[in-house]
Coordinates of C-alpha atoms in Angstrom, one line a residue:
X16 CA 0.2 -28.7 3.1
X17 CA -1.7 -27.1 5.4
X18 CA -3.0 -23.8 3.7
X19 CA -6.5 -22.0 2.8
X20 CA -7.0 -23.8 -0.1
X21 CA -6.7 -27.9 -1.4
X22 CA -3.9 -28.0 -3.8
X23 CA -4.6 -30.4 -6.3
X24 CA -3.7 -31.0 -10.2
X25 CA -7.1 -30.3 -11.2
X26 CA -6.8 -26.6 -9.4
X27 CA -3.2 -26.6 -10.7
X28 CA -4.7 -26.9 -14.5
X29 CA -7.5 -24.7 -14.4
X30 CA -5.3 -21.9 -13.6
X31 CA -2.2 -22.7 -15.8
X32 CA -5.0 -23.3 -18.6
X33 CA -5.7 -19.6 -18.3
X34 CA -2.2 -18.4 -19.3
X35 CA -1.1 -21.0 -20.8
X36 CA -3.2 -23.1 -22.6
X37 CA -2.2 -26.7 -24.1
X38 CA 0.0 -27.4 -21.2
X39 CA -0.7 -30.6 -19.3
X40 CA 0.4 -31.0 -15.6
X41 CA 1.5 -34.0 -14.7
X42 CA 2.7 -33.7 -11.4
X43 CA 3.7 -31.1 -8.6
X44 CA 6.1 -30.5 -5.6
X45 CA 5.5 -28.2 -2.8
X46 CA 8.1 -26.8 -0.4
X47 CA 8.2 -23.7 1.9
X48 CA 9.5 -20.2 1.0
X49 CA 10.6 -18.6 3.5
X50 CA 12.0 -18.6 5.7
X51 CA 11.3 -17.5 10.0
X52 CA 11.4 -14.5 10.5
X53 CA 11.5 -13.2 6.4
X54 CA 7.7 -12.5 6.4
X55 CA 4.8 -11.7 8.5
X56 CA 1.0 -12.2 8.4
X57 CA 0.8 -15.0 5.8
X58 CA 2.5 -18.1 5.0
X59 CA 4.7 -18.9 1.5
X60 CA 5.1 -21.7 -0.7
X61 CA 7.1 -22.7 -3.5
X62 CA 4.9 -25.3 -6.0
X63 CA 6.8 -26.8 -8.7
X64 CA 4.8 -27.9 -11.7
X65 CA 5.9 -30.3 -14.5
X66 CA 4.3 -30.9 -17.6
X67 CA 4.6 -32.5 -20.6
X68 CA 7.6 -32.4 -22.9
X69 CA 9.7 -31.3 -20.4
X70 CA 7.7 -28.2 -19.1
X71 CA 8.6 -26.8 -15.9
X72 CA 7.6 -24.0 -13.9
X73 CA 7.9 -22.6 -10.1
X74 CA 4.9 -20.6 -8.4
X75 CA 4.9 -18.7 -5.0
X76 CA 1.7 -19.9 -3.1
X77 CA 1.0 -17.1 -0.8
X78 CA -1.9 -18.1 2.0
X79 CA -3.3 -17.2 5.5
X80 CA -2.1 -18.6 8.0
X81 CA -3.5 -21.8 9.1
X82 CA -2.8 -20.8 13.0
X83 CA -6.1 -18.5 13.6
X84 CA -4.8 -16.9 16.6
X85 CA -2.1 -15.8 14.3
X86 CA -4.7 -14.7 11.8
X87 CA -6.2 -12.6 14.4
X88 CA -3.4 -11.2 16.3
X89 CA -1.9 -10.0 13.1
X90 CA -5.0 -9.0 11.1
X91 CA -3.8 -11.2 8.1
X92 CA -7.5 -11.1 6.8
X93 CA -7.6 -7.3 6.4
X94 CA -3.8 -7.4 5.6
X95 CA -4.7 -9.9 2.2
X96 CA -8.1 -8.5 1.3
X97 CA -5.5 -5.3 0.6
X98 CA -3.0 -7.3 -1.6
X99 CA -5.7 -8.9 -3.1
X100 CA -6.9 -5.8 -4.2
X101 CA -4.2 -4.5 -4.8
X102 CA -3.7 -6.8 -8.0
X103 CA -6.5 -7.4 -9.3
X104 CA -8.0 -3.3 -9.2
X105 CA -5.1 -1.2 -8.6
X106 CA -1.8 -2.2 -10.2
X107 CA -3.9 -3.5 -12.8
X108 CA -5.4 -0.2 -13.8
X109 CA -1.9 1.4 -13.2
X110 CA -0.4 -1.2 -15.7
X111 CA -3.4 -0.6 -18.1
X112 CA -2.6 3.0 -17.9
X113 CA 1.5 2.6 -18.9
X114 CA 0.7 0.4 -21.4
X115 CA -1.8 3.2 -23.1
X116 CA 1.0 6.0 -22.8
X117 CA 3.7 3.9 -24.6
X118 CA 6.1 4.3 -22.1
X119 CA 9.8 3.9 -23.2
X120 CA 11.3 3.1 -20.0
X121 CA 8.4 1.1 -18.5
X122 CA 8.1 -0.1 -14.7
X123 CA 8.1 -4.0 -14.7
X124 CA 9.0 -4.3 -11.3
X125 CA 6.4 -6.3 -9.9
X126 CA 5.7 -10.5 -10.4
X127 CA 3.3 -12.0 -12.6
X128 CA 0.2 -12.6 -10.9
X129 CA -1.8 -15.9 -11.4
X130 CA -4.8 -15.4 -9.3
X131 CA -5.8 -13.1 -6.3
X132 CA -8.9 -14.0 -4.1
X133 CA -9.7 -13.5 -0.3
X134 CA -7.2 -16.6 0.8
X135 CA -5.1 -16.9 -1.7
X136 CA -2.3 -15.1 -4.0
X137 CA -0.4 -17.1 -6.5
X138 CA 3.0 -15.3 -7.6
X139 CA 5.7 -16.0 -10.5
X140 CA 9.2 -17.4 -8.8
X141 CA 11.3 -14.6 -9.2
X142 CA 14.3 -17.0 -8.2
X143 CA 13.9 -18.8 -11.3
X144 CA 14.7 -15.8 -13.0
X145 CA 17.7 -15.1 -11.0
X146 CA 16.6 -12.7 -8.6
X147 CA 17.7 -13.0 -4.9
X148 CA 16.9 -11.7 -1.4
X149 CA 19.6 -9.9 0.6
X150 CA 20.1 -10.9 4.2
X151 CA 17.7 -8.5 6.5
X152 CA 20.6 -7.9 9.2
X153 CA 23.2 -6.5 6.5
X154 CA 21.0 -4.0 5.3
X155 CA 21.2 -1.8 2.3
X156 CA 24.6 -0.4 0.8
X157 CA 24.1 2.5 -1.7
X158 CA 24.3 0.6 -5.1
X159 CA 20.8 -1.4 -3.5
X160 CA 19.5 1.6 -2.2
X161 CA 19.4 3.4 -5.5
X162 CA 18.5 0.4 -7.1
X163 CA 15.2 0.3 -5.4
X164 CA 14.4 4.2 -4.7
X165 CA 14.7 4.4 -8.6
X166 CA 12.4 1.7 -9.5
X167 CA 9.9 3.4 -6.7
X168 CA 10.0 6.4 -8.5
X169 CA 8.5 4.7 -11.2
X170 CA 5.8 3.7 -9.4
X171 CA 5.5 6.7 -7.7
X172 CA 5.7 8.7 -10.8
X173 CA 3.0 6.2 -12.8
X174 CA 0.3 7.3 -10.3
X175 CA 1.0 10.7 -10.4
X176 CA 0.4 10.7 -14.2
X177 CA -2.6 8.3 -13.8
X178 CA -4.1 11.0 -11.5
X179 CA -3.9 13.6 -14.2
X180 CA -5.1 12.1 -17.3
X181 CA -7.4 9.6 -15.8
X182 CA -8.7 11.2 -12.8
X183 CA -12.2 8.8 -12.6
X184 CA -10.2 5.5 -13.4
X185 CA -7.6 6.9 -10.6
X186 CA -10.3 7.8 -7.9
X187 CA -12.1 4.1 -8.4
X188 CA -9.5 1.7 -8.9
X189 CA -6.2 3.4 -6.9
X190 CA -7.3 5.8 -4.3
X191 CA -10.5 4.8 -3.3
X192 CA -9.6 1.1 -3.7
X193 CA -7.2 1.2 -1.8
X194 CA -7.6 1.9 2.4
X195 CA -5.3 2.0 5.1
X196 CA -5.1 -1.5 6.8
X197 CA -2.7 -0.8 9.6
X198 CA -2.5 3.1 11.0
X199 CA -6.3 3.6 11.0
X200 CA -8.1 4.9 14.2
X201 CA -10.6 1.9 14.4
X202 CA -7.4 0.0 15.5
X203 CA -5.6 2.5 18.1
X204 CA -7.0 0.8 21.0
X205 CA -5.8 -2.8 19.3
X206 CA -1.9 -1.4 18.7
X207 CA -2.1 1.2 21.8
X208 CA 0.0 -1.4 23.8
X209 CA 2.2 -2.7 21.4
X210 CA 3.4 0.6 20.5
X211 CA 3.3 1.8 23.8
X212 CA 6.0 -1.2 24.6
X213 CA 7.9 -0.5 21.5
X214 CA 8.4 2.7 22.6
X215 CA 9.7 1.8 26.0
X216 CA 11.9 -1.1 24.6
X217 CA 13.6 1.7 22.0
X218 CA 13.7 3.9 25.5
X219 CA 15.9 1.5 27.3
X220 CA 17.9 0.8 24.5
X221 CA 18.3 4.8 24.2
X222 CA 19.5 4.6 27.9
X223 CA 22.0 2.5 27.5
X224 CA 23.7 3.2 24.3
X225 CA 23.8 6.8 25.0
X226 CA 26.6 8.8 27.6
X227 CA 24.9 10.8 29.6
X228 CA 25.8 13.8 28.2
X229 CA 24.2 12.6 25.0
X230 CA 21.4 11.4 27.1
X231 CA 20.5 14.9 28.3
X232 CA 20.4 16.0 24.1
X233 CA 18.8 13.4 22.8
X234 CA 16.5 10.8 25.4
X235 CA 14.0 14.1 26.2
X236 CA 13.5 15.1 22.5
X237 CA 12.7 11.2 22.2
X238 CA 10.4 10.9 25.3
X239 CA 8.3 14.0 24.2
X240 CA 8.3 12.5 20.4
X241 CA 6.8 8.7 22.0
X242 CA 4.3 10.9 24.5
X243 CA 1.7 12.1 22.4
X244 CA -1.6 11.5 23.9
X245 CA -1.4 8.7 21.6
X246 CA 1.4 7.8 19.9
X247 CA 0.2 5.1 17.1
X248 CA -3.2 8.2 16.6
X249 CA -0.3 10.8 16.1
X250 CA 1.0 8.2 13.4
X251 CA -2.7 7.7 11.7
X252 CA -2.5 11.1 11.5
X253 CA 0.6 11.0 9.7
X254 CA -0.5 8.7 6.6
X255 CA -3.6 10.6 6.1
X256 CA -3.4 11.3 2.3
X257 CA -2.4 14.6 1.3
X258 CA -2.7 16.3 -2.5
X259 CA -1.8 16.9 -4.6
X260 CA 1.4 14.3 -4.6
X261 CA -0.4 11.1 -2.7
X262 CA 0.5 8.2 -5.0
X263 CA -0.3 4.2 -4.8
X264 CA 2.5 3.2 -1.9
X265 CA 4.0 0.0 -1.2
X266 CA 3.8 0.4 2.2
X267 CA 6.3 -1.8 3.7
X268 CA 9.7 -1.1 2.3
X269 CA 12.1 -3.0 3.7
X270 CA 15.1 -4.9 2.8
X271 CA 13.0 -8.4 2.1
X272 CA 10.2 -7.3 0.0
X273 CA 13.3 -6.2 -2.6
X274 CA 14.2 -9.0 -4.8
X275 CA 17.6 -8.6 -7.5
X276 CA 18.9 -9.9 -10.2
X277 CA 22.5 -9.2 -11.2
X278 CA 24.6 -8.8 -14.3
X279 CA 27.5 -10.6 -15.2
X280 CA 30.0 -8.2 -14.2
X281 CA 28.1 -8.1 -10.7
X282 CA 25.7 -4.9 -10.8
X283 CA 22.1 -4.9 -9.8
X284 CA 19.9 -5.3 -13.7
X285 CA 16.3 -5.6 -12.4
X286 CA 14.9 -5.2 -9.1
X287 CA 11.4 -7.3 -8.1
X288 CA 9.1 -5.6 -5.4
X289 CA 6.8 -7.9 -3.4
X290 CA 4.3 -8.0 -0.3
X291 CA 1.5 -5.6 -1.3
X292 CA -0.5 -6.4 2.2
X293 CA 0.1 -2.9 3.3
X294 CA -0.2 -1.0 0.2
X295 CA -1.7 2.6 1.1
X296 CA -2.9 5.6 -0.9
X297 CA -0.6 8.6 0.3
X298 CA 2.6 10.5 0.4
X299 CA 5.8 9.2 -1.6
X300 CA 7.4 10.1 1.0
X301 CA 6.2 7.3 3.7
X302 CA 7.7 4.5 1.5
X303 CA 10.7 6.9 1.3
X304 CA 11.6 6.9 4.7
X305 CA 10.7 3.7 5.7
X306 CA 13.4 2.3 3.4
X307 CA 15.9 4.7 4.8
X308 CA 15.4 4.4 8.2
X309 CA 15.1 1.1 8.6
X310 CA 17.1 -0.1 5.9
X311 CA 20.6 1.8 6.0
X312 CA 23.1 2.6 7.9
X313 CA 23.4 6.1 9.4
X314 CA 27.0 6.3 7.5
X315 CA 25.3 5.4 4.3
X316 CA 22.8 8.5 4.9
X317 CA 25.2 11.2 5.7
X318 CA 27.3 10.1 2.6
X319 CA 25.1 9.6 0.6
X320 CA 20.9 10.8 0.8
X321 CA 21.2 13.4 -1.6
X322 CA 22.6 11.3 -4.3
X323 CA 19.9 8.8 -3.2
X324 CA 17.1 11.1 -3.4
X325 CA 17.8 13.1 -6.4
X326 CA 17.8 9.6 -8.1
X327 CA 14.3 9.3 -7.1
X328 CA 13.3 12.7 -8.4
X329 CA 14.8 12.1 -11.4
X330 CA 13.1 8.5 -11.9
X331 CA 9.7 10.5 -11.2
X332 CA 10.4 13.4 -13.6
X333 CA 11.3 10.9 -16.4
X334 CA 7.7 9.3 -16.1
X335 CA 6.1 12.3 -15.7
X336 CA 8.0 13.5 -18.8
X337 CA 7.3 10.9 -21.1
X338 CA 3.4 11.0 -19.9
X339 CA 3.6 15.0 -20.6
X340 CA 2.4 15.2 -17.3
X341 CA 4.9 17.5 -15.6
X342 CA 3.9 20.9 -16.0
X343 CA 1.2 19.7 -13.5
X344 CA 3.7 19.3 -10.8
X345 CA 5.4 22.8 -10.9
X346 CA 8.6 22.4 -8.5
X347 CA 8.1 19.1 -7.7
X348 CA 11.6 18.4 -6.3
X349 CA 11.0 21.0 -4.0
X350 CA 7.8 19.9 -2.4
X351 CA 9.4 16.3 -2.5
X352 CA 12.0 17.3 -0.4
X353 CA 9.3 18.8 2.3
X354 CA 7.3 16.0 2.3
X355 CA 10.2 13.4 3.0
X356 CA 11.6 16.5 5.9
X357 CA 8.1 16.0 7.1
X358 CA 7.4 12.9 7.8
X359 CA 11.1 11.8 8.8
X360 CA 9.1 11.3 11.9
X361 CA 6.8 8.7 10.5
X362 CA 10.0 6.9 9.2
X363 CA 10.9 6.8 13.3
X364 CA 7.9 5.4 14.7
X365 CA 8.3 2.8 11.8
X366 CA 11.8 2.2 12.9
X367 CA 11.0 1.3 16.5
X368 CA 8.6 -1.4 15.2
X369 CA 10.6 -2.8 12.1
X370 CA 14.1 -2.2 13.3
X371 CA 13.6 -5.0 16.0
X372 CA 12.4 -7.4 13.7
X373 CA 14.8 -7.0 10.8
X374 CA 17.4 -7.4 13.5
X375 CA 16.1 -10.3 15.4
X376 CA 17.6 -14.0 15.9
X377 CA 14.9 -16.2 13.4
X378 CA 13.5 -17.9 16.3
X379 CA 12.0 -14.7 18.2
X380 CA 10.3 -13.6 14.8
X381 CA 6.6 -14.7 15.1
X382 CA 6.3 -18.2 13.9
X383 CA 3.2 -18.1 11.1
X384 CA 3.7 -21.7 10.2
X385 CA 2.5 -23.1 13.6
X386 CA -0.3 -25.6 13.9
X387 CA -3.6 -24.2 14.8
X388 CA -4.2 -25.8 18.3
X389 CA -6.7 -23.6 20.1
X390 CA -10.5 -23.3 20.3
X391 CA -10.9 -20.1 19.3
X392 CA -14.6 -19.8 20.6
X393 CA -12.8 -20.4 24.7
X394 CA -9.7 -18.7 24.1
X395 CA -9.8 -14.9 22.9
X396 CA -7.6 -13.4 20.3
X397 CA -4.5 -12.4 22.0
X398 CA -3.0 -8.9 21.5
X399 CA 0.3 -8.4 19.3
X400 CA 3.2 -7.9 21.0
X401 CA 6.2 -6.3 19.3
X402 CA 9.6 -8.0 18.7
X403 CA 12.1 -8.2 22.1
X404 CA 15.7 -7.5 20.9
X405 CA 18.3 -6.0 22.0
X406 CA 20.4 -6.9 19.9
X407 CA 24.1 -3.9 19.8
X408 CA 23.2 -3.6 15.6
X409 CA 19.3 -3.1 16.9
X410 CA 20.3 -0.6 20.1
X411 CA 22.4 1.4 17.5
X412 CA 21.0 1.8 14.8
X413 CA 18.1 3.1 16.9
X414 CA 20.6 5.5 18.7
X415 CA 21.8 6.6 15.4
X416 CA 18.3 7.3 14.1
X417 CA 17.4 9.4 16.9
X418 CA 20.8 11.1 17.0
X419 CA 20.5 11.7 13.3
X420 CA 17.2 13.3 13.5
X421 CA 17.7 15.5 16.7
X422 CA 20.8 16.9 14.9
X423 CA 19.2 17.6 11.0
X424 CA 16.3 19.5 13.6
X425 CA 13.6 16.9 12.9
X426 CA 13.1 15.9 16.5
X427 CA 12.5 19.0 18.4

């Protein structure tokens, strides 16, 4: 196996000794942990450990791409370091706070982390507990979306509570520790062309999908939205934390970053959240609109959006009630509704990038596992380029979203 760290029995044994002392590892096997198009900016492997007396354990090994061009293009080191900070500092602090408060309904939807350092993250393999990943092209139905939003409500609610009870610790471990890794002003030159191309691709799809009458109503408003002096700079402004509701956000809410476990009757019993490379401190609405506008259909939103959002709000309120912090957030439902509406356009900005990624065939997605064949001293880093797909599904999802936001008065 390639990777940033040489895996051997000594390394694996030293890691297991910290969590399961007395277990002796005899052998291990390594396989790819994901398909092309299912993850970006890193490589995933599955390591199966075998020990004495029939003991075995499966782990997910996440590392930087060996291909240095891919690492530089997608700024993998920065993203990776952000995830390491999440596991070693921010999430650890949040879980200690939860333990201290002795919640009845706890948040336990993040896989156990065995190791997190600059170039490696090793996690428990949730597949061994029966968790599975949905088909990214099919999107989320009502039940799966509702389950995710309830879990996000718990996650966000812990931030709001800890910010009240332990403000200094919260500042040290979360609001000052987690930094925006993508939408920040120093990335503008790097991603300006990327977003310009993504907007142009979306405009072409709208021109193909909309009728002539619809173009008059919707296309001009879309062009106005993407033709800010700097579209990327506009997105930078939207992610800036705004109190009092700013929380530790997942930052990359799309189908592949949520795994599901099912009961015998087929109902969803648990949700597991993975991939915190884009974790940020900002409005909880940033997570919500990304998920809703990239991973659900317009039909689902029209029929169920109020019910879905109520489930999310109830989940947040449940946490705040258990931590005795609800009185610090008067009118929280109204304020959260207002932020979701305010950040709808952020969801559209993310969707211009993510919907082509979600709907593209695997061979069109960046390949993180290609070998490093270039001399980085001789060849400059390549700027990123958005995934190109003009599938019927992609065109329809983008057109539906633009029409929905215009009709709702969010895109003017």
